[in-house]
PDB file of C-alpha atoms in Angstrom:
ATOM      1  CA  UNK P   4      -7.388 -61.078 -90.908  1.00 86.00           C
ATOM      2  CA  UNK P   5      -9.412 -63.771 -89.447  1.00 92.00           C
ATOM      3  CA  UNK P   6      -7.925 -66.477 -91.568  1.00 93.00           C
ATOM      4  CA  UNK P   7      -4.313 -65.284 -91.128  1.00 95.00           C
ATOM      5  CA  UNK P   8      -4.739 -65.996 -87.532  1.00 95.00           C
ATOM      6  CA  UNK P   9      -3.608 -69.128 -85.925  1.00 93.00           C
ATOM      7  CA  UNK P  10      -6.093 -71.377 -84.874  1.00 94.00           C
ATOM      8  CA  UNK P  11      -5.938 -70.070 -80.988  1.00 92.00           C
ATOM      9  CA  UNK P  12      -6.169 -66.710 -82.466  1.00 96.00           C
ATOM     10  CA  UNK P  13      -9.319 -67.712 -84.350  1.00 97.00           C
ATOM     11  CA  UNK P  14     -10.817 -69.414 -81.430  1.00 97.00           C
ATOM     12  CA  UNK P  15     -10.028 -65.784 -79.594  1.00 97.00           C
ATOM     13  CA  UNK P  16     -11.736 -64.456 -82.262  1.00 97.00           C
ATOM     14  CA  UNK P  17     -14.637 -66.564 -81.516  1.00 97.00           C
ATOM     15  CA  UNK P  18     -15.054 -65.933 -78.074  1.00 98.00           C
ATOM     16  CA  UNK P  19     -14.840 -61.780 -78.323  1.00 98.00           C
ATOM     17  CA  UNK P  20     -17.717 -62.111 -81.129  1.00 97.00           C
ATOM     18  CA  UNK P  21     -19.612 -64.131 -78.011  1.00 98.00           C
ATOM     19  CA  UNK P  22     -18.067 -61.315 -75.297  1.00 98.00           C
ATOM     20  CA  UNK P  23     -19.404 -58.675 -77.198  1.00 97.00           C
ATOM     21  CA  UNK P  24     -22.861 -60.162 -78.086  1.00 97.00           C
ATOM     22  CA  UNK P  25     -23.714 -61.863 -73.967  1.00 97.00           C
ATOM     23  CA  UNK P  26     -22.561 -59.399 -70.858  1.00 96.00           C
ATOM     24  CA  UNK P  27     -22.499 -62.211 -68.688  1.00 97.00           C
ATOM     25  CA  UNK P  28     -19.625 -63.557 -70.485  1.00 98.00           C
ATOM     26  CA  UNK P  29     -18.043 -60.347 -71.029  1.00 98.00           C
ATOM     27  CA  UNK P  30     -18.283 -59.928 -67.333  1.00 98.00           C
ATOM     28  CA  UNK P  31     -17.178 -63.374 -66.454  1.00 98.00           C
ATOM     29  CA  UNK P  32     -13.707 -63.091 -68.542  1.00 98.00           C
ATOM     30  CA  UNK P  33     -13.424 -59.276 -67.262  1.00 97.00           C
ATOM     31  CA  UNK P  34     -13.926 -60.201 -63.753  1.00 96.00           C
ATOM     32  CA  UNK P  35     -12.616 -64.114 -63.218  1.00 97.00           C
ATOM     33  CA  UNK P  36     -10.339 -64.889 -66.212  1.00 97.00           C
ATOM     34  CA  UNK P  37      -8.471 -61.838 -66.320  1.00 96.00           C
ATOM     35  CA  UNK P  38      -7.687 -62.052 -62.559  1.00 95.00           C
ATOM     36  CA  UNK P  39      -6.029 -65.441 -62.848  1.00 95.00           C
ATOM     37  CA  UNK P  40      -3.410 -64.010 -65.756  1.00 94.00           C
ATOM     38  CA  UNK P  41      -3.026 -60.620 -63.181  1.00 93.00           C
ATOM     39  CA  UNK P  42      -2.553 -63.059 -60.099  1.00 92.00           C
ATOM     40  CA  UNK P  43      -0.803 -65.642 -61.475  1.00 91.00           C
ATOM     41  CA  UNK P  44      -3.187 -68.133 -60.153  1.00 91.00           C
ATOM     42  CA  UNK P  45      -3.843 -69.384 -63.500  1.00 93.00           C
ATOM     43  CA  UNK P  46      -6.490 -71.888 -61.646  1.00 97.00           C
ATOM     44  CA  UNK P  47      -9.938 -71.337 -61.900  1.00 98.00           C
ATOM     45  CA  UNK P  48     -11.591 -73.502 -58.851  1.00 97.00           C
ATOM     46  CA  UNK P  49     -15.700 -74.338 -58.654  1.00 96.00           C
ATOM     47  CA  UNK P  50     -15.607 -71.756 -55.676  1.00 97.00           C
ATOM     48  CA  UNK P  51     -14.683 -68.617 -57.962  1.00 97.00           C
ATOM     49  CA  UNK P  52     -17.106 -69.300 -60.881  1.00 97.00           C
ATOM     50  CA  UNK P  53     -19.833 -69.717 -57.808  1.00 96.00           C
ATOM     51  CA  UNK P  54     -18.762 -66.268 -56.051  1.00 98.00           C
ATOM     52  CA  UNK P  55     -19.345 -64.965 -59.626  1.00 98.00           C
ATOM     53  CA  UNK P  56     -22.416 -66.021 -59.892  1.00 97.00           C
ATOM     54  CA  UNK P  57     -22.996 -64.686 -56.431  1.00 96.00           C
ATOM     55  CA  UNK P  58     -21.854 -61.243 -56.637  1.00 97.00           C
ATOM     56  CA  UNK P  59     -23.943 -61.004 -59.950  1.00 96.00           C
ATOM     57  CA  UNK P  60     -27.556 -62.002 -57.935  1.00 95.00           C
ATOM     58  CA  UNK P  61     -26.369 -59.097 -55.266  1.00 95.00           C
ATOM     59  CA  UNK P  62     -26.037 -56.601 -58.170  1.00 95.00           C
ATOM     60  CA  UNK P  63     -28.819 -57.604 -60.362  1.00 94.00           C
ATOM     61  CA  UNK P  64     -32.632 -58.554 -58.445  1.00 93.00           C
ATOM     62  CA  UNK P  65     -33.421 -60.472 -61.927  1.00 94.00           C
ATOM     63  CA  UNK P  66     -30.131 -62.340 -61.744  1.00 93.00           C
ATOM     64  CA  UNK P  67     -31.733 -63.140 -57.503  1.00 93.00           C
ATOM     65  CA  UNK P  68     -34.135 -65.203 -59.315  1.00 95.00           C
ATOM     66  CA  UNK P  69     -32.654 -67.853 -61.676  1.00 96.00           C
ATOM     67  CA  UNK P  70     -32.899 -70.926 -60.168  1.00 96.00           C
ATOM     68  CA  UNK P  71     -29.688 -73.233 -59.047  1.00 96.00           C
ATOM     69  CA  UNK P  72     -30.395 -75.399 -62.114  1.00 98.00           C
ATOM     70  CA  UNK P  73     -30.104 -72.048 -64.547  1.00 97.00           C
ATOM     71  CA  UNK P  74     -26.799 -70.806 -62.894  1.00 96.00           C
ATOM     72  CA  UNK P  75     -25.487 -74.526 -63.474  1.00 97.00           C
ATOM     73  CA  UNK P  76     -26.155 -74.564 -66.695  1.00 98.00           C
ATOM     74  CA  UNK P  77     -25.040 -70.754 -67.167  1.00 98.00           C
ATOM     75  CA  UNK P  78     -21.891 -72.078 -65.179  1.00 97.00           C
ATOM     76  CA  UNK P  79     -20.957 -74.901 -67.622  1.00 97.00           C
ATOM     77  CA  UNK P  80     -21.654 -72.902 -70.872  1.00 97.00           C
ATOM     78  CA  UNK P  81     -18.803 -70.508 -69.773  1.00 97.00           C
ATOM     79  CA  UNK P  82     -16.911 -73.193 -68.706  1.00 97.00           C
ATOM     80  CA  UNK P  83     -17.211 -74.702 -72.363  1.00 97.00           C
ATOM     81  CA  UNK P  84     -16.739 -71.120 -73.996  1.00 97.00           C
ATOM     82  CA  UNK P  85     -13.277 -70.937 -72.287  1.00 97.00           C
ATOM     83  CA  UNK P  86     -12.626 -74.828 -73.426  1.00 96.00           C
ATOM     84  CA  UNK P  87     -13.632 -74.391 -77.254  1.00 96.00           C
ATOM     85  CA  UNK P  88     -11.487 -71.194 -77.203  1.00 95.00           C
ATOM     86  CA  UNK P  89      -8.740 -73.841 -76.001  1.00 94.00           C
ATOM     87  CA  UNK P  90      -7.904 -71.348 -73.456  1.00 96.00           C
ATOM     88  CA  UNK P  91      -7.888 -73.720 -70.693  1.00 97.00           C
ATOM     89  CA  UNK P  92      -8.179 -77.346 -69.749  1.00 97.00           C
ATOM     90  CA  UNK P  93      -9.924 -79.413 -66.851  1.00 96.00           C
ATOM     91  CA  UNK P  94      -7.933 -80.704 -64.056  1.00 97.00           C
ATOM     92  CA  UNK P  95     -10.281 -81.992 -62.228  1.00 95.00           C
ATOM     93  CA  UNK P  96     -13.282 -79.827 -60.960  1.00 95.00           C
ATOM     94  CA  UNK P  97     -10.886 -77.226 -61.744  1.00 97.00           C
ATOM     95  CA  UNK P  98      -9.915 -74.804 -65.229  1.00 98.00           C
ATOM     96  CA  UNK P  99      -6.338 -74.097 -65.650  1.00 98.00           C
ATOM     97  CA  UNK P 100      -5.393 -71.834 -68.184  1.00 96.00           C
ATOM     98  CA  UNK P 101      -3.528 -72.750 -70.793  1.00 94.00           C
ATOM     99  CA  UNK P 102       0.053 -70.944 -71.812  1.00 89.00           C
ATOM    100  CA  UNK P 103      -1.282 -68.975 -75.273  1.00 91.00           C
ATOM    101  CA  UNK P 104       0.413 -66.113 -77.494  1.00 92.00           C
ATOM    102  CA  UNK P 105      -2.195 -63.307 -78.749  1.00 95.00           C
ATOM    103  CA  UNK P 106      -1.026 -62.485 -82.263  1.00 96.00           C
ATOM    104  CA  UNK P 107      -0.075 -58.745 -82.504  1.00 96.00           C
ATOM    105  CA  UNK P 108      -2.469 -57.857 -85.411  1.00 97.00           C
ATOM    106  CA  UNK P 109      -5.088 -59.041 -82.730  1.00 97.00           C
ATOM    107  CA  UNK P 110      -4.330 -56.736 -80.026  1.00 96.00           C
ATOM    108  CA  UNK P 111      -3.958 -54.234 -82.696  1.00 96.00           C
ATOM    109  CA  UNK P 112      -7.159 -54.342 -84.272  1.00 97.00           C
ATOM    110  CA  UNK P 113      -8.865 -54.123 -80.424  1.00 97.00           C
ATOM    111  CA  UNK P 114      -6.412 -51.285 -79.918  1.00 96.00           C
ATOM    112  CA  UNK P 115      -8.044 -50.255 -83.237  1.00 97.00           C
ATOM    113  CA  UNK P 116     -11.442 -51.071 -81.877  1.00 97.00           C
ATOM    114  CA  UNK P 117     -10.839 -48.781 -78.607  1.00 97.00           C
ATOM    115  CA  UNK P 118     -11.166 -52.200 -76.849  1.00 97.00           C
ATOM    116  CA  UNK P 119      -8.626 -52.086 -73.970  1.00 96.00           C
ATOM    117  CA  UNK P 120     -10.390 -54.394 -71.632  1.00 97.00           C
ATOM    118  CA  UNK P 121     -10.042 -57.084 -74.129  1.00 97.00           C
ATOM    119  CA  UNK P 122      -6.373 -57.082 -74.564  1.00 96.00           C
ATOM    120  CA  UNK P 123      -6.013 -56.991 -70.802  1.00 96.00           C
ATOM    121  CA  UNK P 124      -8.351 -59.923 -70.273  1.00 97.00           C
ATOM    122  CA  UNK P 125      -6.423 -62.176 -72.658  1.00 96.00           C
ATOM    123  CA  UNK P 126      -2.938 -60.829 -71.595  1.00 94.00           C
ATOM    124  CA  UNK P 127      -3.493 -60.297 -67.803  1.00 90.00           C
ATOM    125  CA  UNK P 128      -2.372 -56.259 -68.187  1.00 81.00           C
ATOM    126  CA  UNK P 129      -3.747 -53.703 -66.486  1.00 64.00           C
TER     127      UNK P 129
END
């Protein structure tokens, strides 16, 4: 299926094989992406990847520990994640997403895969 995709759809493809190998990026697209297709926002600002990061080091004492200079660099690789996915773009400090179709025999195979979440991380449904 993979190369019947578009390239979007294979970049998609990409980034699940990442979300599904590293929580913390799992968790980041669950949590921050997802909200900006459900709100509408569409904008993700410095201040919500940081809140992230904060909730995460009140949940987790190991997470308490990294230093400033780990959750920057933790902060930028999910920043680049979303970019290489061509998912969004920079404007500024800032990540807005970018308008994107999911191909149907995507969501299908998740639906296939009993992954739910997924599809309502990359279409904003609940």
């Amino acid at each position: 299926m993979f190369s019947q995709l578009d390239p979007v759809n294979q970049k998609m493809v990409n980034l699940i094989s990442i979300m599904n190998t590293e929580s913390l990026t799992y968790s980041f697209m669950y949590e921050v992406f997802r909200q900006e297709l459900v709100l509408g926002d569409r904008r993700i600002e410095p201040y919500e990847v940081t809140a992230f990061f904060n909730k995460l080091s009140l949940e987790y004492p190991q997470v308490a520990k990294w230093t400033d200079q780990t959750v920057s660099r933790l902060q930028s690789t999910l920043r680049n994640y979303l970019r290489s996915a061509g998912l969004v773009k920079n404007d500024g400090d800032d990540l807005v997403v970018q308008s994107y179709l999911v191909d149907p025999r995507l969501i299908d195979q998740l639906r296939a895969d009993n992954k739910p979440d997924y599809i309502a991380i990359f279409t904003g449904r609940v």
